PDB file of C-alpha atoms in Angstrom:
ATOM      1  CA  MET A  30     108.565 114.539 118.986  1.00 38.00           C
ATOM      2  CA  GLU A  31     108.399 111.488 116.688  1.00 45.00           C
ATOM      3  CA  LYS A  32     110.071 108.236 117.577  1.00 46.00           C
ATOM      4  CA  THR A  33     111.248 105.769 114.908  1.00 47.00           C
ATOM      5  CA  ILE A  34     110.420 102.146 115.757  1.00 49.00           C
ATOM      6  CA  PRO A  35     112.277  99.500 113.763  1.00 48.00           C
ATOM      7  CA  ASN A  36     110.369  96.557 112.474  1.00 48.00           C
ATOM      8  CA  ASP A  37     110.908  93.034 113.847  1.00 48.00           C
ATOM      9  CA  SER A  38     113.619  92.263 111.342  1.00 46.00           C
ATOM     10  CA  GLY A  39     115.534  95.405 112.372  1.00 48.00           C
ATOM     11  CA  SER A  40     115.342  96.846 108.851  1.00 46.00           C
ATOM     12  CA  SER A  41     115.098 100.670 108.733  1.00 47.00           C
ATOM     13  CA  ASP A  42     113.406 100.726 105.316  1.00 56.00           C
ATOM     14  CA  THR A  43     110.087  99.668 106.757  1.00 73.00           C
ATOM     15  CA  ALA A  44     110.501 101.237 110.180  1.00 88.00           C
ATOM     16  CA  THR A  45     107.485 102.917 111.647  1.00 90.00           C
ATOM     17  CA  THR A  46     107.409 106.329 113.343  1.00 96.00           C
ATOM     18  CA  LEU A  47     105.381 107.046 116.445  1.00 96.00           C
ATOM     19  CA  ALA A  48     103.009 109.990 115.951  1.00 97.00           C
ATOM     20  CA  SER A  49     103.456 113.295 117.892  1.00 95.00           C
ATOM     21  CA  ALA A  50     101.598 114.001 121.098  1.00 94.00           C
ATOM     22  CA  PRO A  51      98.932 113.394 122.116  1.00 95.00           C
ATOM     23  CA  PHE A  52      98.891 110.176 119.957  1.00 97.00           C
ATOM     24  CA  ASN A  53     102.159 108.829 121.235  1.00 97.00           C
ATOM     25  CA  ASN A  54     101.153 107.336 124.592  1.00 94.00           C
ATOM     26  CA  PRO A  55     102.395 103.711 124.731  1.00 88.00           C
ATOM     27  CA  HIS A  56      99.719 102.798 127.356  1.00 91.00           C
ATOM     28  CA  THR A  57      96.842 102.872 124.943  1.00 94.00           C
ATOM     29  CA  ASP A  58      95.080  99.686 123.672  1.00 92.00           C
ATOM     30  CA  LEU A  59      94.857 100.456 119.925  1.00 94.00           C
ATOM     31  CA  THR A  60      97.364 101.466 117.236  1.00 96.00           C
ATOM     32  CA  ILE A  61      96.445 103.000 113.917  1.00 97.00           C
ATOM     33  CA  HIS A  62      99.230 102.262 111.372  1.00 98.00           C
ATOM     34  CA  THR A  63      98.927 104.675 108.368  1.00 98.00           C
ATOM     35  CA  SER A  64     100.052 104.145 104.781  1.00 98.00           C
ATOM     36  CA  ASP A  65     103.163 106.274 105.378  1.00 98.00           C
ATOM     37  CA  ASN A  66     104.224 104.114 108.400  1.00 98.00           C
ATOM     38  CA  ILE A  67     103.214 106.466 111.194  1.00 98.00           C
ATOM     39  CA  GLU A  68     101.602 104.795 114.266  1.00 98.00           C
ATOM     40  CA  PHE A  69      98.966 106.572 116.258  1.00 98.00           C
ATOM     41  CA  CYS A  70      98.390 105.204 119.776  1.00 97.00           C
ATOM     42  CA  VAL A  71      94.669 105.657 120.551  1.00 97.00           C
ATOM     43  CA  GLU A  72      92.029 104.463 122.952  1.00 95.00           C
ATOM     44  CA  ASN A  73      89.609 101.888 121.612  1.00 93.00           C
ATOM     45  CA  LEU A  74      86.799 103.299 123.743  1.00 93.00           C
ATOM     46  CA  ILE A  75      87.145 106.864 122.426  1.00 95.00           C
ATOM     47  CA  LEU A  76      87.373 105.715 118.774  1.00 94.00           C
ATOM     48  CA  CYS A  77      84.319 103.367 119.224  1.00 94.00           C
ATOM     49  CA  GLY A  78      82.324 106.189 120.828  1.00 94.00           C
ATOM     50  CA  ALA A  79      82.992 108.549 117.950  1.00 94.00           C
ATOM     51  CA  SER A  80      82.705 106.145 115.136  1.00 95.00           C
ATOM     52  CA  PRO A  81      80.004 103.512 114.500  1.00 96.00           C
ATOM     53  CA  PHE A  82      82.341 101.816 111.956  1.00 95.00           C
ATOM     54  CA  PHE A  83      84.951 101.097 114.682  1.00 93.00           C
ATOM     55  CA  ALA A  84      82.256 100.286 117.250  1.00 94.00           C
ATOM     56  CA  ASN A  85      80.807  97.526 114.817  1.00 93.00           C
ATOM     57  CA  MET A  86      84.205  96.263 114.007  1.00 90.00           C
ATOM     58  CA  PHE A  87      85.175  95.782 117.692  1.00 86.00           C
ATOM     59  CA  SER A  88      81.798  94.243 118.639  1.00 85.00           C
ATOM     60  CA  LEU A  89      82.552  91.505 116.303  1.00 78.00           C
ATOM     61  CA  LEU A  90      85.693  90.488 118.311  1.00 67.00           C
ATOM     62  CA  SER A  91      85.173  87.646 120.766  1.00 53.00           C
ATOM     63  CA  PRO A  92      85.941  88.481 124.359  1.00 57.00           C
ATOM     64  CA  ALA A  93      88.782  86.000 124.219  1.00 53.00           C
ATOM     65  CA  SER A  94      90.500  87.781 121.372  1.00 51.00           C
ATOM     66  CA  VAL A  95      90.027  91.158 123.081  1.00 52.00           C
ATOM     67  CA  LYS A  96      91.886  89.740 126.203  1.00 53.00           C
ATOM     68  CA  SER A  97      94.583  88.050 124.113  1.00 54.00           C
ATOM     69  CA  SER A  98      98.276  88.059 125.001  1.00 51.00           C
ATOM     70  CA  THR A  99      98.844  90.908 122.415  1.00 57.00           C
ATOM     71  CA  PRO A 100      98.175  94.102 124.523  1.00 66.00           C
ATOM     72  CA  VAL A 101      97.717  96.445 121.637  1.00 79.00           C
ATOM     73  CA  GLU A 102      95.599  95.805 118.590  1.00 88.00           C
ATOM     74  CA  VAL A 103      97.113  97.307 115.386  1.00 93.00           C
ATOM     75  CA  ILE A 104      94.907  98.393 112.538  1.00 94.00           C
ATOM     76  CA  ASP A 105      96.503  99.094 109.098  1.00 96.00           C
ATOM     77  CA  VAL A 106      94.756 101.847 107.164  1.00 97.00           C
ATOM     78  CA  SER A 107      95.134 103.077 103.640  1.00 97.00           C
ATOM     79  CA  GLU A 108      95.165 106.869 104.398  1.00 98.00           C
ATOM     80  CA  PRO A 109      98.409 108.872 105.303  1.00 98.00           C
ATOM     81  CA  SER A 110      99.176 110.181 108.675  1.00 97.00           C
ATOM     82  CA  VAL A 111      98.162 113.773 107.736  1.00 96.00           C
ATOM     83  CA  ILE A 112      94.605 112.613 107.217  1.00 97.00           C
ATOM     84  CA  TRP A 113      94.533 110.400 110.395  1.00 97.00           C
ATOM     85  CA  ASP A 114      95.981 113.196 112.482  1.00 96.00           C
ATOM     86  CA  ARG A 115      93.019 115.364 111.545  1.00 95.00           C
ATOM     87  CA  LEU A 116      90.443 112.541 112.001  1.00 95.00           C
ATOM     88  CA  LEU A 117      91.740 111.740 115.428  1.00 96.00           C
ATOM     89  CA  ARG A 118      91.790 115.365 116.492  1.00 95.00           C
ATOM     90  CA  ILE A 119      88.138 115.591 115.417  1.00 93.00           C
ATOM     91  CA  THR A 120      87.441 112.321 117.393  1.00 93.00           C
ATOM     92  CA  TYR A 121      89.241 113.533 120.564  1.00 94.00           C
ATOM     93  CA  ALA A 122      87.856 117.094 120.226  1.00 92.00           C
ATOM     94  CA  LEU A 123      91.216 118.615 119.931  1.00 94.00           C
ATOM     95  CA  PRO A 124      91.947 121.665 117.940  1.00 90.00           C
ATOM     96  CA  PRO A 125      93.969 121.220 114.647  1.00 84.00           C
ATOM     97  CA  PRO A 126      97.601 122.293 115.030  1.00 82.00           C
ATOM     98  CA  THR A 127      97.433 124.294 111.724  1.00 88.00           C
ATOM     99  CA  PRO A 128      94.733 125.281 109.179  1.00 91.00           C
ATOM    100  CA  ILE A 129      93.897 122.373 106.803  1.00 90.00           C
ATOM    101  CA  ALA A 130      95.431 122.550 103.295  1.00 92.00           C
ATOM    102  CA  TYR A 131      93.055 122.767 100.490  1.00 94.00           C
ATOM    103  CA  ASP A 132      94.320 119.514  98.910  1.00 95.00           C
ATOM    104  CA  GLN A 133      93.616 117.683 102.159  1.00 94.00           C
ATOM    105  CA  LEU A 134      89.903 118.628 102.285  1.00 95.00           C
ATOM    106  CA  TRP A 135      88.542 115.949  99.911  1.00 97.00           C
ATOM    107  CA  PRO A 136      90.696 113.097 101.269  1.00 97.00           C
ATOM    108  CA  LEU A 137      89.695 114.085 104.818  1.00 96.00           C
ATOM    109  CA  PHE A 138      85.985 114.081 103.825  1.00 96.00           C
ATOM    110  CA  GLU A 139      86.415 110.695 102.138  1.00 97.00           C
ATOM    111  CA  ALA A 140      88.053 109.160 105.210  1.00 97.00           C
ATOM    112  CA  ALA A 141      85.507 110.668 107.501  1.00 96.00           C
ATOM    113  CA  GLN A 142      82.801 109.057 105.349  1.00 97.00           C
ATOM    114  CA  LYS A 143      84.598 105.717 105.114  1.00 97.00           C
ATOM    115  CA  TYR A 144      85.055 105.396 108.855  1.00 96.00           C
ATOM    116  CA  ASP A 145      81.780 107.053 109.731  1.00 96.00           C
ATOM    117  CA  ILE A 146      83.315 109.807 111.843  1.00 93.00           C
ATOM    118  CA  PRO A 147      81.052 112.830 112.062  1.00 88.00           C
ATOM    119  CA  GLY A 148      82.503 116.303 112.264  1.00 73.00           C
TER     120      GLY A 148
END
């Protein structure tokens, strides 16, 4: 079930929606915010283990910034949620909920290349 999260100003036009399970756990340490305003709650450790891109990105953070007062790091990405759902299911070794649509193949391949996610 998706949950709508209003932005700080309370405006509903830019509200975000929490992704469906298993990417809706509020106790994770990283949020992927997609171009269509869906938020995926993920574990930094899992993403870094699967993607050298993210491992390098987080290795550049200082220990002080990792332990900042903000408990969850938010990363804005340019891809839509349908692509990130597939990428994260590959990363987490989860089966896809449905067969992939033909028109999603190339965008998925491009995103996997961009973020160095094998699969």
